[in-house]
Short mmCIF file of C-alpha atoms and ligand atoms in Angstrom, two decimals:
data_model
loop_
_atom_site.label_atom_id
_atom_site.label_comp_id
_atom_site.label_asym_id
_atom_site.label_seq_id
_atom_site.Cartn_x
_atom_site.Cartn_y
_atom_site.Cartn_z
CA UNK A 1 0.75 31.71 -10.35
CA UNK A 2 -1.40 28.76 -9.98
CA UNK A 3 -0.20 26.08 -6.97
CA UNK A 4 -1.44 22.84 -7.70
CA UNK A 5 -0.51 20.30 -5.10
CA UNK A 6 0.06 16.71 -5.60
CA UNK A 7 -2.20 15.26 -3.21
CA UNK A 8 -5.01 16.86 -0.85
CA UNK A 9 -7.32 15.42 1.79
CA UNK A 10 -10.96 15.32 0.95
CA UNK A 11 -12.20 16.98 4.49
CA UNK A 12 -15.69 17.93 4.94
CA UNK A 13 -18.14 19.40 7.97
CA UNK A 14 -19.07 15.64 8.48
CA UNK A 15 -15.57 14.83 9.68
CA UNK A 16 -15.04 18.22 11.56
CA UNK A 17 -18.68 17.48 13.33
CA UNK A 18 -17.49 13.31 13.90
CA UNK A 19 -14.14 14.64 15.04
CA UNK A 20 -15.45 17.49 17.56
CA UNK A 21 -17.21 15.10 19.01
CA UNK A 22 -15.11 13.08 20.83
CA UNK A 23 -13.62 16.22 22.55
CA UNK A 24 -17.03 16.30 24.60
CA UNK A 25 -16.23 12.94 26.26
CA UNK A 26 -13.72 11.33 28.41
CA UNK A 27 -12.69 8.84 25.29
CA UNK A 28 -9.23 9.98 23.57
CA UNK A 29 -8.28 6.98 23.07
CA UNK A 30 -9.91 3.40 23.07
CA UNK A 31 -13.12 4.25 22.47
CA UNK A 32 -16.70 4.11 21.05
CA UNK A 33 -14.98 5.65 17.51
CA UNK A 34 -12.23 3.21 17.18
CA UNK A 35 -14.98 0.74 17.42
CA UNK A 36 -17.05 2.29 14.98
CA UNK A 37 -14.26 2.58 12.57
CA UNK A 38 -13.23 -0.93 13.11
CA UNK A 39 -16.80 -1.85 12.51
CA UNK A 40 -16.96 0.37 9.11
CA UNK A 41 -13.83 -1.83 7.80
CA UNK A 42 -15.69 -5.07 8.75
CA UNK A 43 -18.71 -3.59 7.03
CA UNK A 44 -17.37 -2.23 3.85
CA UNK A 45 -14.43 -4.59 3.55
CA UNK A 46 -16.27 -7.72 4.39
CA UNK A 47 -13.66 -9.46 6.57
CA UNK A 48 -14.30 -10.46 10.45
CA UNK A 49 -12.17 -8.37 12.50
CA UNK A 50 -10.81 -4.66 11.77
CA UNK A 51 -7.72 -3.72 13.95
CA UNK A 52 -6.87 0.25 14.14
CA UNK A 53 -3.42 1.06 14.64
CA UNK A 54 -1.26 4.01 14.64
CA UNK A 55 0.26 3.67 11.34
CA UNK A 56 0.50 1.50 8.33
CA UNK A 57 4.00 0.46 9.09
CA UNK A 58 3.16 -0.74 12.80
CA UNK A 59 0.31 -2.41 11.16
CA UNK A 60 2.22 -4.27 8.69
CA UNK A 61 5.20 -5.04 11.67
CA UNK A 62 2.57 -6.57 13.35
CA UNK A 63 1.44 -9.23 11.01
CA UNK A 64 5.00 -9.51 10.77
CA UNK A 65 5.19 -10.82 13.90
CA UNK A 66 2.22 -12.65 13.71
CA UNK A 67 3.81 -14.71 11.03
CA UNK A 68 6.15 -15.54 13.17
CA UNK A 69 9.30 -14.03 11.26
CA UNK A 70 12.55 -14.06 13.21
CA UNK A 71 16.18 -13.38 12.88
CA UNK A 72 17.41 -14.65 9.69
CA UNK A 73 13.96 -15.40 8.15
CA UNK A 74 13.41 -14.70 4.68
CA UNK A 75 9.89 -12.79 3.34
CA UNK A 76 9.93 -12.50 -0.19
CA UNK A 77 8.30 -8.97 -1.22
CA UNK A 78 8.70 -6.68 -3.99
CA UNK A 79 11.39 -3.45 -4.71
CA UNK A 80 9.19 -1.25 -6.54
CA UNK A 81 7.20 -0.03 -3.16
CA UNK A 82 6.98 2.73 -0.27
CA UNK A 83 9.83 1.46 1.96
CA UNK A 84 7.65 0.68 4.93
CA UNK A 85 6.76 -2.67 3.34
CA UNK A 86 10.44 -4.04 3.27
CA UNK A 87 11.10 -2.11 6.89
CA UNK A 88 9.22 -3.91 8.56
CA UNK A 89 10.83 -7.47 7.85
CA UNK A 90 14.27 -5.67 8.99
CA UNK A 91 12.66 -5.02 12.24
CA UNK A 92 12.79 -8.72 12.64
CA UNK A 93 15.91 -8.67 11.90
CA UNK A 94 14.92 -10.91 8.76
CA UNK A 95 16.18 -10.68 5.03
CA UNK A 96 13.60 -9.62 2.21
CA UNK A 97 13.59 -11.47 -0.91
CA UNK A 98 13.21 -9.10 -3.80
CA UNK A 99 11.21 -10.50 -6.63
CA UNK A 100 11.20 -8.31 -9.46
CA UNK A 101 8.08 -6.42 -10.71
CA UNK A 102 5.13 -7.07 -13.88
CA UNK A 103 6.04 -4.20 -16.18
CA UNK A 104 2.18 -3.41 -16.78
CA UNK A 105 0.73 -3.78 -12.98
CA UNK A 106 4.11 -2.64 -11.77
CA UNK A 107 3.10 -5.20 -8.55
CA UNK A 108 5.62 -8.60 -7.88
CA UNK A 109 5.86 -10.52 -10.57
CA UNK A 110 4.03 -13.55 -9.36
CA UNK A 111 4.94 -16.11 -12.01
CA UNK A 112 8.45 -15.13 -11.08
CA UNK A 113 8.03 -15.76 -7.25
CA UNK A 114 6.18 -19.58 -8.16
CA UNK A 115 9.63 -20.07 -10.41
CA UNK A 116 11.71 -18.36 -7.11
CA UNK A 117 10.38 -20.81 -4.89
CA UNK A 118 10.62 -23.80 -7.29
CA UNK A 119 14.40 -23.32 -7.57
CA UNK A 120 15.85 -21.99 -4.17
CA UNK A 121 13.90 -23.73 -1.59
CA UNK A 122 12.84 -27.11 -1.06
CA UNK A 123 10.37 -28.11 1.47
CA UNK A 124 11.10 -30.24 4.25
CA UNK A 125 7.26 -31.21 5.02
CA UNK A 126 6.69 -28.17 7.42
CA UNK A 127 9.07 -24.95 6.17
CA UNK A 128 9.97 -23.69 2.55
CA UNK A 129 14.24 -23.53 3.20
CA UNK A 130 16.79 -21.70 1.20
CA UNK A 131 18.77 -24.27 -0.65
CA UNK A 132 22.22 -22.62 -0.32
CA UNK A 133 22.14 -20.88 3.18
CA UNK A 134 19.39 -22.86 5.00
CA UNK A 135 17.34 -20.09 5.89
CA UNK A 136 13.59 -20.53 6.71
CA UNK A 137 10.90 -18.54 3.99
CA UNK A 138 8.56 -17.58 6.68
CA UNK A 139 6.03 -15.42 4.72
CA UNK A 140 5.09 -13.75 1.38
CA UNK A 141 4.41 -9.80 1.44
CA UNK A 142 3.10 -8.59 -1.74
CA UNK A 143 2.24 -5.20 -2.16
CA UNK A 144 -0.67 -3.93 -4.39
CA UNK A 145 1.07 -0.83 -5.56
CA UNK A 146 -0.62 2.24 -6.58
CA UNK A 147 -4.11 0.66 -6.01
CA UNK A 148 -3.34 -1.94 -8.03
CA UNK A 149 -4.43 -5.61 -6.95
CA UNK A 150 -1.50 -7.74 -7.10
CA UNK A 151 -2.12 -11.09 -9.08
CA UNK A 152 -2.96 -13.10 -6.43
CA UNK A 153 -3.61 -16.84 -7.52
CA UNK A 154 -0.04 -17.97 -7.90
CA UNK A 155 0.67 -16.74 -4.51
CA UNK A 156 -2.99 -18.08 -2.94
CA UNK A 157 -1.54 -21.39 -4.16
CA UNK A 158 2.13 -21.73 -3.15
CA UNK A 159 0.29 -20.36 0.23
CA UNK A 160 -1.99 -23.66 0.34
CA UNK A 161 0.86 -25.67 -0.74
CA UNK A 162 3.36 -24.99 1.75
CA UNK A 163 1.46 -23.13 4.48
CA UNK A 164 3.10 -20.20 4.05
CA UNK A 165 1.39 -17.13 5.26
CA UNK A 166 0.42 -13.83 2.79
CA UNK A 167 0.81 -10.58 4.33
CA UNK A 168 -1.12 -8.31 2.16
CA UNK A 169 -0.04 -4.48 2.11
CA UNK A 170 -2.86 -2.87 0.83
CA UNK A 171 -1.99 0.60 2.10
CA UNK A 172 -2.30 1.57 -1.17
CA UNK A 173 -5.68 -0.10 -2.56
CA UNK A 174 -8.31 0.22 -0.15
CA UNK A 175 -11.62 -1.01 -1.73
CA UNK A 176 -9.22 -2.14 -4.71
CA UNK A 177 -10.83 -5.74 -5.78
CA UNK A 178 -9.43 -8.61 -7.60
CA UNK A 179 -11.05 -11.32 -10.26
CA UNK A 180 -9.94 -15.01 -8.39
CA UNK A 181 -10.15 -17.54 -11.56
CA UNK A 182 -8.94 -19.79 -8.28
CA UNK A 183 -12.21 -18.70 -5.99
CA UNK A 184 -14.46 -17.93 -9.01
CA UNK A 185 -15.07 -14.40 -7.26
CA UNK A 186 -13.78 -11.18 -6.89
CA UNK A 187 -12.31 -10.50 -4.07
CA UNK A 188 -11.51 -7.24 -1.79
CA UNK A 189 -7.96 -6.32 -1.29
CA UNK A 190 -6.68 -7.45 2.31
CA UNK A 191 -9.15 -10.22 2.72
CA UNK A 192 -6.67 -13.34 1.35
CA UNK A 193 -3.64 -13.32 3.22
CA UNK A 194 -3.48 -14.08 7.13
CA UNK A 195 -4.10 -10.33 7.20
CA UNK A 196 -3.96 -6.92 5.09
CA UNK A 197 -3.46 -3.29 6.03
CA UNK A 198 -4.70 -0.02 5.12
CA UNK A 199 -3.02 3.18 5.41
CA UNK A 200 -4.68 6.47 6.25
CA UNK A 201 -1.80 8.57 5.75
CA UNK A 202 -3.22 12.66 4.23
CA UNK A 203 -2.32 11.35 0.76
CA UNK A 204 -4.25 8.05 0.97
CA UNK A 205 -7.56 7.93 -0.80
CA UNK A 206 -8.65 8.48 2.88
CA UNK A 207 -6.67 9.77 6.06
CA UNK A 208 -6.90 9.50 9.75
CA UNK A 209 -4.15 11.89 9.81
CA UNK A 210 -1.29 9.18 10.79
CA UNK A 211 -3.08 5.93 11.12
CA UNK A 212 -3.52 2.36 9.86
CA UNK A 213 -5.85 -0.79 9.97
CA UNK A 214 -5.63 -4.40 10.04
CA UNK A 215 -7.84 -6.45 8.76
CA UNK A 216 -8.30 -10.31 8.63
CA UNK A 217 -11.07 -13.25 8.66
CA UNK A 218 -8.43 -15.38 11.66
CA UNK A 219 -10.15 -14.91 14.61
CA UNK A 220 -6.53 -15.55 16.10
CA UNK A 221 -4.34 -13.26 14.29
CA UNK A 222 -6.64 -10.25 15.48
CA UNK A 223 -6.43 -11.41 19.14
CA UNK A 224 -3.26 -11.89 19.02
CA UNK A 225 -2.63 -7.96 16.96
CA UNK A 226 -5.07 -6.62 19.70
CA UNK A 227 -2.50 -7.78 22.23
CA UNK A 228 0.60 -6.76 20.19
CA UNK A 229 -0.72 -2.86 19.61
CA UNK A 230 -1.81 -2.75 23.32
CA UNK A 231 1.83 -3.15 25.22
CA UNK A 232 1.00 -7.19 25.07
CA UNK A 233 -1.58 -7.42 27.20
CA UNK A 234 -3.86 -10.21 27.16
CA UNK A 235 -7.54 -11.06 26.27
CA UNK A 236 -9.11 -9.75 29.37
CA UNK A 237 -6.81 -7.72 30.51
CA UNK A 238 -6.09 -7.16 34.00
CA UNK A 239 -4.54 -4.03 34.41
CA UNK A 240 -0.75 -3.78 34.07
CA UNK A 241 -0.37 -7.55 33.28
CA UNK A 242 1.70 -7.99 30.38
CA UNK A 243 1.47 -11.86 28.60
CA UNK A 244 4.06 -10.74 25.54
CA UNK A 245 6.34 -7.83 24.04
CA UNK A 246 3.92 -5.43 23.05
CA UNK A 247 4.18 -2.24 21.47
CA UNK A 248 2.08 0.93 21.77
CA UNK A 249 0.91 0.79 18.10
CA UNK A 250 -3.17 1.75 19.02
CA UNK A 251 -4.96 4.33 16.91
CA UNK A 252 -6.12 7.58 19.20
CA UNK A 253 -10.10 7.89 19.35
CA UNK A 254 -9.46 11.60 17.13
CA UNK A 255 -8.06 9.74 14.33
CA UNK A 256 -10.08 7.04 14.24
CA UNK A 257 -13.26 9.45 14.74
CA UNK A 258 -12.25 11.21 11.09
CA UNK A 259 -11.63 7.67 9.68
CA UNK A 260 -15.08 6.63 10.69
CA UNK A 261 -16.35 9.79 8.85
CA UNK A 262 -13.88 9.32 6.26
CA UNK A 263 -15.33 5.49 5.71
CA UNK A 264 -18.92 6.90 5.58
CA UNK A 265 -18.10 8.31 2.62
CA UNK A 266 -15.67 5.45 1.12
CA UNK A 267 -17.84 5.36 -2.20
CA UNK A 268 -17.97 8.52 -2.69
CA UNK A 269 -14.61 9.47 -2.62
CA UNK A 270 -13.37 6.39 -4.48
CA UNK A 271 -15.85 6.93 -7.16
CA UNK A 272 -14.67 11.02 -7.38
CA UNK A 273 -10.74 9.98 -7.55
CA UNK A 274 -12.29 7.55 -10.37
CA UNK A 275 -14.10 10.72 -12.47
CA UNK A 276 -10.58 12.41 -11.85
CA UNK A 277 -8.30 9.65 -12.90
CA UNK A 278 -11.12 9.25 -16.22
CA UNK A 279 -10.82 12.36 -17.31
CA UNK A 280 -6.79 12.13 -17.52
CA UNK A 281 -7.13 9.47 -19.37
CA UNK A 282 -8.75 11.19 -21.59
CA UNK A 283 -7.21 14.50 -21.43
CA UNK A 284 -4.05 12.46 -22.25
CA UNK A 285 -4.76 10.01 -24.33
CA UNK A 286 -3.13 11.17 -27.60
CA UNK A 287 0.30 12.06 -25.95
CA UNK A 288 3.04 9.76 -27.39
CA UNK A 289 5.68 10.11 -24.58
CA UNK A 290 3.90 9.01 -21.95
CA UNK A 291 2.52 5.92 -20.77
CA UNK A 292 -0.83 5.88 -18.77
CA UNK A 293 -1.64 3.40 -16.07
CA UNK A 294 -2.32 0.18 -17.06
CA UNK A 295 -5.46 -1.53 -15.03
CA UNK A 296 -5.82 -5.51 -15.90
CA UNK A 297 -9.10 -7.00 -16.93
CA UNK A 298 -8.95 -8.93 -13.96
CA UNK A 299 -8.88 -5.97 -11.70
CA UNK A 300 -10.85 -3.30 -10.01
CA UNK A 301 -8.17 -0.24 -9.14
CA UNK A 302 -8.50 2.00 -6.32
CA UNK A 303 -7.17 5.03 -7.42
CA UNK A 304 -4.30 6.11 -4.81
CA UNK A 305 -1.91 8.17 -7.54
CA UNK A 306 -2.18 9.06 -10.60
CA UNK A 307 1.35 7.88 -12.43
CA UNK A 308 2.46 8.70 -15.90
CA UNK A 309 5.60 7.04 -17.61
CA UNK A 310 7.78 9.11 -19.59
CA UNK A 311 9.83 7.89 -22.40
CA UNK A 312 13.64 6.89 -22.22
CA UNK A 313 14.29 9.97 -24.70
CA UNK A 314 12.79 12.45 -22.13
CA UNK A 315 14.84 13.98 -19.25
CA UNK A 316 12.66 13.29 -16.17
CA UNK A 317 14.41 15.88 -14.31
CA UNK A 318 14.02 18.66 -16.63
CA UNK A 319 10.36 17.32 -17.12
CA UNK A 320 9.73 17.51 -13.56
CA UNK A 321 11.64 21.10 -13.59
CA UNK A 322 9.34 22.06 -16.11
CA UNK A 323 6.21 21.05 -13.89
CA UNK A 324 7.71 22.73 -10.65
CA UNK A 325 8.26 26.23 -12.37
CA UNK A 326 4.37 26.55 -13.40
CA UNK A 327 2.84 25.36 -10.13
CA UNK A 328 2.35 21.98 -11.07
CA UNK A 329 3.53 19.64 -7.95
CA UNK A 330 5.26 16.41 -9.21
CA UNK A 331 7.05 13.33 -7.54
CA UNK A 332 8.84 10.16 -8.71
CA UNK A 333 7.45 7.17 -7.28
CA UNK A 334 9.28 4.94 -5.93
CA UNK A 335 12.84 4.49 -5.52
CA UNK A 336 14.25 1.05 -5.60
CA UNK A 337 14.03 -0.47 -2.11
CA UNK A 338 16.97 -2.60 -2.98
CA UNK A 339 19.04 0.62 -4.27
CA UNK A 340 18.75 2.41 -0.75
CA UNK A 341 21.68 2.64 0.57
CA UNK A 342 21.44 0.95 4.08
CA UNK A 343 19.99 -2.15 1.93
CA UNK A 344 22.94 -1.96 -0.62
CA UNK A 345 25.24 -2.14 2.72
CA UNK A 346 23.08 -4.45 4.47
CA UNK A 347 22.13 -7.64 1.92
CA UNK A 348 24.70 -6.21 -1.08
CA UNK A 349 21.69 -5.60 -3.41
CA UNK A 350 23.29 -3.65 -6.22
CA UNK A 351 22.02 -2.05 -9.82
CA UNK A 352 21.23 -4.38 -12.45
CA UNK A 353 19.50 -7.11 -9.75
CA UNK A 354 15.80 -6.06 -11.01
CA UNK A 355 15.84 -4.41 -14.56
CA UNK A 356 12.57 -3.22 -14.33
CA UNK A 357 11.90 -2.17 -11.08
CA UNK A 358 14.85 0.04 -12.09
CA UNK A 359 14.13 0.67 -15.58
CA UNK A 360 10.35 1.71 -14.09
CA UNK A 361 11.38 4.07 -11.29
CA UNK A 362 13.90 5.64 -13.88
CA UNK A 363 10.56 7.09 -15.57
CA UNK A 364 7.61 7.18 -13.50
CA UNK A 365 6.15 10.68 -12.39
CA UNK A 366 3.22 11.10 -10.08
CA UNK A 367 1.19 14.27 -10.97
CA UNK A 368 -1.23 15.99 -8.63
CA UNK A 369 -4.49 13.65 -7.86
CA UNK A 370 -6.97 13.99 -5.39
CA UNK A 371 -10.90 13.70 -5.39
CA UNK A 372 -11.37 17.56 -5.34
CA UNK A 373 -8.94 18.29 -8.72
CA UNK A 374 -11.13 20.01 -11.24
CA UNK A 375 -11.79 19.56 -15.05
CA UNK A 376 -10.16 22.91 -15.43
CA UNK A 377 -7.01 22.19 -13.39
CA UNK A 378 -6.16 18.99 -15.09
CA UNK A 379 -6.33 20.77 -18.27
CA UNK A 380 -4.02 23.00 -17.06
CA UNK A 381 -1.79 20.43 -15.81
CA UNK A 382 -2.15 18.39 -19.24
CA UNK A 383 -1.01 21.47 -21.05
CA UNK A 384 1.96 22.25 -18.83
CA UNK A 385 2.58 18.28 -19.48
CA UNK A 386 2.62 18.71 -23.13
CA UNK A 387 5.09 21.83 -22.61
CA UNK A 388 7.31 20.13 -20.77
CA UNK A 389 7.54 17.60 -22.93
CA UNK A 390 8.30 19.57 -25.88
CA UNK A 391 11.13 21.44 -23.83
CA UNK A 392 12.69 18.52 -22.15
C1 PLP B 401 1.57 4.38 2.99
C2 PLP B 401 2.17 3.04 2.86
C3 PLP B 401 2.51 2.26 3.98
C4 PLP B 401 2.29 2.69 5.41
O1 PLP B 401 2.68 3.95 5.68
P1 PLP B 401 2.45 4.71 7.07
O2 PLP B 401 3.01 6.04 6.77
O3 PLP B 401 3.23 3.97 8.10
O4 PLP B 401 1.01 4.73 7.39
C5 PLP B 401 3.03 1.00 3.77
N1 PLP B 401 3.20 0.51 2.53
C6 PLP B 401 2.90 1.23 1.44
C7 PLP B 401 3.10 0.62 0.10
C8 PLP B 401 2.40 2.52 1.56
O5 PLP B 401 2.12 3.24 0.47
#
């Protein structure tokens, strides 16, 4: 029977070539392809500095840091998201905020986190505190989920207003771009905050394998992340002198080789995992118990997954059964961050909190995506789809 998985890499002799490389020289980590990967993100992202690092996570704990969160910070972020996003504020032993999610873009809600703010902290002239326990809101991390931007503006502003820094996780959404009515521009995905990451893990629209980047315009925040990734050491580093806790978050000079390969063909692959998403669309247009991805007006998706809706009257499970039995590879995306149960334990987030984050997760399904899915294997996932539906 056919196999069709739900993601795959899009590998070709350019990356195996790029990669090879590398094992002819004395570079295997730290070297002249991190730099030319870096430089690719500065390129084709348009920011000033490009920081590889080992994952998305470490990438994301290190702006984290960066911000300056601490022990019993608060970062408001959103539920509906791979759980690395809200991890990382734990590592600081800070709280995350949960802000529930837009039912179309399925990102924060950011109307709701302006109307957050506006009612449970008051600012003091420097810091945003909680009005009941005091705590300090040290940063916002919004999440462009699925490739798709997060509405930015509300956040750009209550950033201006109260100097609070953005975080953007753009693991998800690399090239994604959004419509500022605040700039008057569109504007690439991890260019707004104090800093944005990408994430090149195999089912990203591109891989290094493990591996993440940072990228930001403050010349500060990427010394200072250069420092944090490298065991703290400092500018000009003498050996073995240490100026702050570092980590050993750096990207090895393999991975970051098939990035830079990967990134000279950015376009290309977006614009495939575009044809592939298009033709879903229209394979599945006329099916009444499904929702398709919604992509606003004011935004330019990247595609990352390709996630269907099913109805409340469907059984997901049995859906999903369905799917698994004839080959077809399917996953819900996401469970509730809040719902987890070291959170539940942890901050006494409980069901009911964010209606639909929950009600959403309840029904997604991701179904198989990747640049190199034919015409003829989506319409035999689309009919398997329509099977399933009919049995479930
Ligand atoms: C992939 C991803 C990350 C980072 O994941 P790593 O596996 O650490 O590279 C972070 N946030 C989101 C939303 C992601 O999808």
């Amino acid at each position: 029977m056919k196999q069709i998985p739900l993601s795959r890499p899009d590998i070709t002799g350019l990356e195996k070539k790029i990669v090879c490389e590398v094992l002819d020289t004395p570079y295997l980590s730290m070297g002249p392809k991190t730099r030319a990967f870096e430089n690719e993100f500065v390129k084709q992202i348009g920011v000033n500095h490009a920081v590889a690092v080992s994952s998305g996570t470490a990438g994301l704990h290190v702006l984290i840091k960066i911000a300056g969160v601490k022990e019993g910070d608060e970062v408001i972020t959103s539920p509906f998201s791979f759980i690395a996003s809200s991890n990382v504020i734990l590592f600081e032993k800070a709280k995350p905020v949960f802000v529930d999610i837009d039912p179309l873009t399925l990102n924060i809600d950011s109307q709701k986190v302006v109307e957050l703010i506006g009612s449970n902290y008051e600012f003091d002239g420097k810091v945003l505190r909680n009005k009941k326990t005091g705590a300090i809101l040290r940063a916002l991390l919004p999440v462009h989920i699925f490739g798709h931007p997060v509405d930015m503006d509300p956040l750009l502003e209550i950033s201006e207003k109260y100097a609070l820094p953005i975080i953007e996780d753009s693991c998800e959404a690399i090239g994604a771009e959004y419509y500022s009515k605040k700039l008057g521009k569109w504007v690439k995905v991890g260019t707004l905050g104090i800093g944005g990451v990408f994430a090149f893990y195999p089912n990203k629209q591109i891989t290094t394998g493990e591996g993440g980047i940072i990228v930001t315009n403050h010349e500060n925040v990427a010394r200072i992340a250069r420092s944090l990734i490298n065991q703290g050491r400092g500018d000009n580093p003498v050996w073995l002198e240490h100026i702050r806790l570092g980590y050993n978050y750096r990207m090895d000079e393999l991975s970051a080789a098939l990035g830079y390969a990967q990134m000279l063909r950015l376009d290309e692959i977006l614009q495939k995992r575009e044809e592939v998403a298009g033709r879903y669309y229209e394979l599945m247009k006329d099916i009444d118990e499904i929702e398709l991805p919604y992509v606003a007006d004011w935004a330019k998706i990247s595609w990352f997954v390709f996630v269907i809706r099913v109805k409340d009257s469907i059984d997901r499970s049995k859906f999903m059964d369905f799917l698994r039995s004839h080959g077809v590879a399917s996953k819900p995306y996401f469970t509730p961050i809040h719902l987890q149960k070291f959170y539940v334990e942890r901050f006494g987030y409980s069901a009911g909190m964010f209606p639909v984050t929950e009600d959403v997760s309840s029904r997604t399904v991701a179904i198989p995506f990747y640049s190199s899915l034919t015409e003829k294997d989506q319409k035999y996932v689309v009919d398997v789809i329509k099977e399933a539906l009919r049995k479930a």
